[in-house]
CSV table of C-alpha atoms in Angstrom, one decimal:
chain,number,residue,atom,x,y,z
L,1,UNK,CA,4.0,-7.6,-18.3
L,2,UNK,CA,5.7,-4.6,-19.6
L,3,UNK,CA,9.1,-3.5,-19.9
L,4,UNK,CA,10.8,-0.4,-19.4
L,5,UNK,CA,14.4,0.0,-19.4
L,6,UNK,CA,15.6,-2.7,-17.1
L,7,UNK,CA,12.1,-3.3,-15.3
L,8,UNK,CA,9.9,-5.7,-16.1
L,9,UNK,CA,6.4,-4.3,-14.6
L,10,UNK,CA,2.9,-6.3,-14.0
L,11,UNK,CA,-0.1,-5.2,-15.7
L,12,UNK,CA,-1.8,-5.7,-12.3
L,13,UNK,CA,0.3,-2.0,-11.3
L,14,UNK,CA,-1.6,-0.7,-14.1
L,15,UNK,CA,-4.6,-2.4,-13.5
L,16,UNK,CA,-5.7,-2.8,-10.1
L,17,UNK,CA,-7.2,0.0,-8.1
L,18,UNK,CA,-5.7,1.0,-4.5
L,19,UNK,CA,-5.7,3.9,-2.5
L,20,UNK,CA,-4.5,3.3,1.5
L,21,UNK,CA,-7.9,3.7,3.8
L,22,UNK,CA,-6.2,4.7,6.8
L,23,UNK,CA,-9.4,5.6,8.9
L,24,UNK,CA,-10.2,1.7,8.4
L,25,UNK,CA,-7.1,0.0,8.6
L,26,UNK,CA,-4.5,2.4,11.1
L,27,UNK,CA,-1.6,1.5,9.2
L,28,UNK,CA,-1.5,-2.3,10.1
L,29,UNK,CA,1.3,-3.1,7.6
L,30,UNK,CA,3.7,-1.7,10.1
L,31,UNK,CA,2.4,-3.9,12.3
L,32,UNK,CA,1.5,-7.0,10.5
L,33,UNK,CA,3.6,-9.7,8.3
L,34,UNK,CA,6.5,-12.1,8.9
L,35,UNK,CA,9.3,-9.7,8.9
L,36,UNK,CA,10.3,-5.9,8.8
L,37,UNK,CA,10.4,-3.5,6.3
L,38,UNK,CA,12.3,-4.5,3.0
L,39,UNK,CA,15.7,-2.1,2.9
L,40,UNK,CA,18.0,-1.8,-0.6
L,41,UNK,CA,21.7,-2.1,0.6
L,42,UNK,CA,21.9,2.0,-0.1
L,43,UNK,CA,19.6,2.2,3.1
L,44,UNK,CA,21.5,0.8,5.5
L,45,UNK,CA,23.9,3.2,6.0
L,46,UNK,CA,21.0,6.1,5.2
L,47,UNK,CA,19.5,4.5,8.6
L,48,UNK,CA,22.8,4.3,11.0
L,49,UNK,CA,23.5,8.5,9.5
L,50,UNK,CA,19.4,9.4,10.6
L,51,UNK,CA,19.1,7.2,13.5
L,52,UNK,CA,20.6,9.5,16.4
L,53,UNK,CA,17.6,12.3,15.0
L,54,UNK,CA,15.2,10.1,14.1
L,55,UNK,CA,15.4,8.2,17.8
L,56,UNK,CA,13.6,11.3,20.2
L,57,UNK,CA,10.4,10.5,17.8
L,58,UNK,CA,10.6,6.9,18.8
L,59,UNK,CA,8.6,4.7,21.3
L,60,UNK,CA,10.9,2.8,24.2
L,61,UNK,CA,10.0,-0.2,22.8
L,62,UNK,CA,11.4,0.4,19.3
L,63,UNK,CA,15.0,1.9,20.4
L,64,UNK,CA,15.2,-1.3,22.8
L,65,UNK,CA,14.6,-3.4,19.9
L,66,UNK,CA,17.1,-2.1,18.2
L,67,UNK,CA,20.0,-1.5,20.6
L,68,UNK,CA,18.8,-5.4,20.9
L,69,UNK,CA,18.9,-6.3,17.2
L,70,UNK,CA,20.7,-3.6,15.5
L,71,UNK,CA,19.0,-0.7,12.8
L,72,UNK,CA,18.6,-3.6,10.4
L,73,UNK,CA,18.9,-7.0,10.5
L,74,UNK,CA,18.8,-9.7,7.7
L,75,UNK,CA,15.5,-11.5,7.8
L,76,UNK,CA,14.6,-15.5,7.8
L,77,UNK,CA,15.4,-15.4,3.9
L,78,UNK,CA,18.5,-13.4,4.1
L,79,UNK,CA,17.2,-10.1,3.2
L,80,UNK,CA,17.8,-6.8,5.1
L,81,UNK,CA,14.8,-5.5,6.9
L,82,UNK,CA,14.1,-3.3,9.9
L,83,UNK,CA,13.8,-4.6,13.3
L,84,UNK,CA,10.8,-5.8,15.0
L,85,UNK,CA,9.4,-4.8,18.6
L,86,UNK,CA,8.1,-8.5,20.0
L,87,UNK,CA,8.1,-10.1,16.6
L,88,UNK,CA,5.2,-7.7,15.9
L,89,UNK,CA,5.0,-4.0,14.9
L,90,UNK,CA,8.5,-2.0,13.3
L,91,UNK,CA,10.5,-1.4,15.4
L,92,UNK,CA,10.4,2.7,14.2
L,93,UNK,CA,6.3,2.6,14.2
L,94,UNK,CA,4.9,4.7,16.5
L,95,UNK,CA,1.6,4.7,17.5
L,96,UNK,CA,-1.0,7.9,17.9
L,97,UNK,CA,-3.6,8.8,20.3
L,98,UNK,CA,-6.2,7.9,17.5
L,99,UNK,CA,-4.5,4.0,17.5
L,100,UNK,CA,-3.3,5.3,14.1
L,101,UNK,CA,0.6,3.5,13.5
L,102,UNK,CA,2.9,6.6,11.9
L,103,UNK,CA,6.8,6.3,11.0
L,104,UNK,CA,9.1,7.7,13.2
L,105,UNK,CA,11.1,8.5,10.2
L,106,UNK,CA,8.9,9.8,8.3
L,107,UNK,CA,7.5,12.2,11.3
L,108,UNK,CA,11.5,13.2,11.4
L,109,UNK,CA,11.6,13.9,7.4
L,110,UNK,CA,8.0,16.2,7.9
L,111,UNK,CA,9.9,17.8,10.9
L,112,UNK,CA,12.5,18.4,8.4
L,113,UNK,CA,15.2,17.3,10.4
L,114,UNK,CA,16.2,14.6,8.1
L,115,UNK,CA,15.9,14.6,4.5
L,116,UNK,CA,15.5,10.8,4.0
L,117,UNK,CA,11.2,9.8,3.2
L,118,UNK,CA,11.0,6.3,4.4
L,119,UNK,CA,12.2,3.2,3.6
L,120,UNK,CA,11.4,3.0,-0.2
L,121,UNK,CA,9.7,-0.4,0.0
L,122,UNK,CA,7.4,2.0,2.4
L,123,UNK,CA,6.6,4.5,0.6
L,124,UNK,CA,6.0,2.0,-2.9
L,125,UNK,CA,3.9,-0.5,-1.1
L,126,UNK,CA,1.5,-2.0,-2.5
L,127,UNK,CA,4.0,-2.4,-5.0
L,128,UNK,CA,7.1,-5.1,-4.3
L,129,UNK,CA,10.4,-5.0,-6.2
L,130,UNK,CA,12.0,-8.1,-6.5
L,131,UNK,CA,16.0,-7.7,-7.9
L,132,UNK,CA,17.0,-10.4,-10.3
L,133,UNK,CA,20.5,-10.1,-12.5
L,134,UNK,CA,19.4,-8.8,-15.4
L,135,UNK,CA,16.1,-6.6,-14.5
L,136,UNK,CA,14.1,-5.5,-11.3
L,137,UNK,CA,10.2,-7.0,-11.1
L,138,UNK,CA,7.5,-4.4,-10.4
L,139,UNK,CA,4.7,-6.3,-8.7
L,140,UNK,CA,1.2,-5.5,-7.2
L,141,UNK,CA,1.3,-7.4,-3.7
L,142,UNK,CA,-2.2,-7.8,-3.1
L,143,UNK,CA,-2.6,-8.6,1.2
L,144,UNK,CA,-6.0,-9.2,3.0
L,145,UNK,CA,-5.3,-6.5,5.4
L,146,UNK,CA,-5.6,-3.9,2.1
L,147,UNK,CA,-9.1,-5.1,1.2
L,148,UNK,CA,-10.7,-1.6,2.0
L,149,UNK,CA,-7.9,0.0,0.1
L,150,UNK,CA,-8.6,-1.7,-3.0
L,151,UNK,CA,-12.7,-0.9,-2.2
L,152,UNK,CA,-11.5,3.2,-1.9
L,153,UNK,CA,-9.2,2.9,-5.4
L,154,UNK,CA,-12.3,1.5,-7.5
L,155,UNK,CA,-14.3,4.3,-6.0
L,156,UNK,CA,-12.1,6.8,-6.6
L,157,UNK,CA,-10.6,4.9,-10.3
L,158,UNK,CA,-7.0,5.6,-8.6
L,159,UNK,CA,-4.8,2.4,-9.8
L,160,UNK,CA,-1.4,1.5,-7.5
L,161,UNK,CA,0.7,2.9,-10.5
L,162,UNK,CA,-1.1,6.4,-10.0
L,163,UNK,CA,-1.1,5.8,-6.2
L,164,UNK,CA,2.6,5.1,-5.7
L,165,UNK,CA,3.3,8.0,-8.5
L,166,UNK,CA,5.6,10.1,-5.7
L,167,UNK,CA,7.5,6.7,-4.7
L,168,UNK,CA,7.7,5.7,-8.3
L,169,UNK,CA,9.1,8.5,-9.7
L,170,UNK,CA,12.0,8.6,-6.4
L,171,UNK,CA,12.9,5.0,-7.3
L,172,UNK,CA,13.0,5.3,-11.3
L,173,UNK,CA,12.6,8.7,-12.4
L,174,UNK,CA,10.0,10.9,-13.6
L,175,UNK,CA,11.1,9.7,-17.5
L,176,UNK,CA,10.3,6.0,-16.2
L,177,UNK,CA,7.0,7.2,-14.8
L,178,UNK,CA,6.3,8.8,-18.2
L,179,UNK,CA,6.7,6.0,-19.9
L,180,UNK,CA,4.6,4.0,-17.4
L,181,UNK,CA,1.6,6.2,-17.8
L,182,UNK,CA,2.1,6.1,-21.7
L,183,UNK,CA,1.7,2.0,-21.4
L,184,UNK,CA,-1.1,2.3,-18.9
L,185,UNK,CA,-3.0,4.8,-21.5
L,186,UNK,CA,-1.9,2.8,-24.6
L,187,UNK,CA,-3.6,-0.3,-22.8
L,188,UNK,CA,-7.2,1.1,-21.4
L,189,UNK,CA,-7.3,2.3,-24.9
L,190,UNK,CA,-6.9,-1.2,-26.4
L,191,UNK,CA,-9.1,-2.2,-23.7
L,192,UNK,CA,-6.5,-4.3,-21.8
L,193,UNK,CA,-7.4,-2.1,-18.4
């Protein structure tokens, strides 16, 4: 573990090679896992402000699911997450011609009509924050389902810190990415990578 400011930060980010293989596995973690996509409290109201121009990009099933559920809902461990269509998929996935899964925000932020990315737990996976009093946890969640992404970062030598850099840098800053960089460098040189 390393720290940085008030983040605590497994070696495993610095470590571990990933880069998403899409052509292999369509974006099942929209689909996949026991509940919806993690949201910070700030995101809540980020999602009812977007929702009326992020909807038109949505499939029926999704805006049912949430005129059903609501934009967010708390989860099974009392968390805030998105909705679910069936228990399955995100309830804002949408799903392309090539069986691809795609965002329905994020296909409204590359429209430009809304400014907002993603959810930030989204855009940072395969990285998971977990908030404690005193410090956040930065933490490599290694999932089956990612297999061929780890197989395409040890080809490429792309570890999750240098993956998630964009996501990274929108959740901490580009001083706390800096940093992180300096302690994955100071460590591959001492061997510890």
């Amino acid at each position: 573990m390393i720290q940085i400011d008030d983040t605590v930060i497994s070696t495993d980010v610095l470590k571990k090679e990933f880069v998403c293989n899409l052509k292999h596995c369509k974006g099942i973690c929209c689909v996949e896992g026991d509940s919806g996509a993690p949201l910070n409290e700030d995101e809540l109201e980020i999602l009812d402000d977007i929702y009326d121009k992020v909807k038109p990009y949505m499939r029926k099933e999704g805006i049912e699911a949430i005129e059903e559920q609501g934009r967010y809902i708390k989860d099974f461990e009392g968390d805030w997450v998105t909705p679910l269509v069936n228990n399955a998929e995100c309830a804002y996935v949408i799903f392309e011609d090539n069986g691809m899964t795609r965002c329905a925000i994020e296909k409204a932020n590359s429209d430009g009509v809304i400014d907002y990315k993603k959810p930030i737990s989204c855009h940072l996976y395969p990285i998971r924050l977990s908030e404690y009093k005193d410090f956040t946890a930065v933490n490599y969640d290694k999932w089956d389902i990612c297999s061929k992404a780890c197989s395409l970062g040890q080809e490429l030598g792309v570890t999750v810190a240098e993956f998630t850099k964009d996501a990274l840098i929108r959740k901490f800053g580009e001083e706390w990415y800096e940093q992180l960089m300096i302690a994955q460098k100071e460590m591959s040189n001492q061997n510890l990578i």
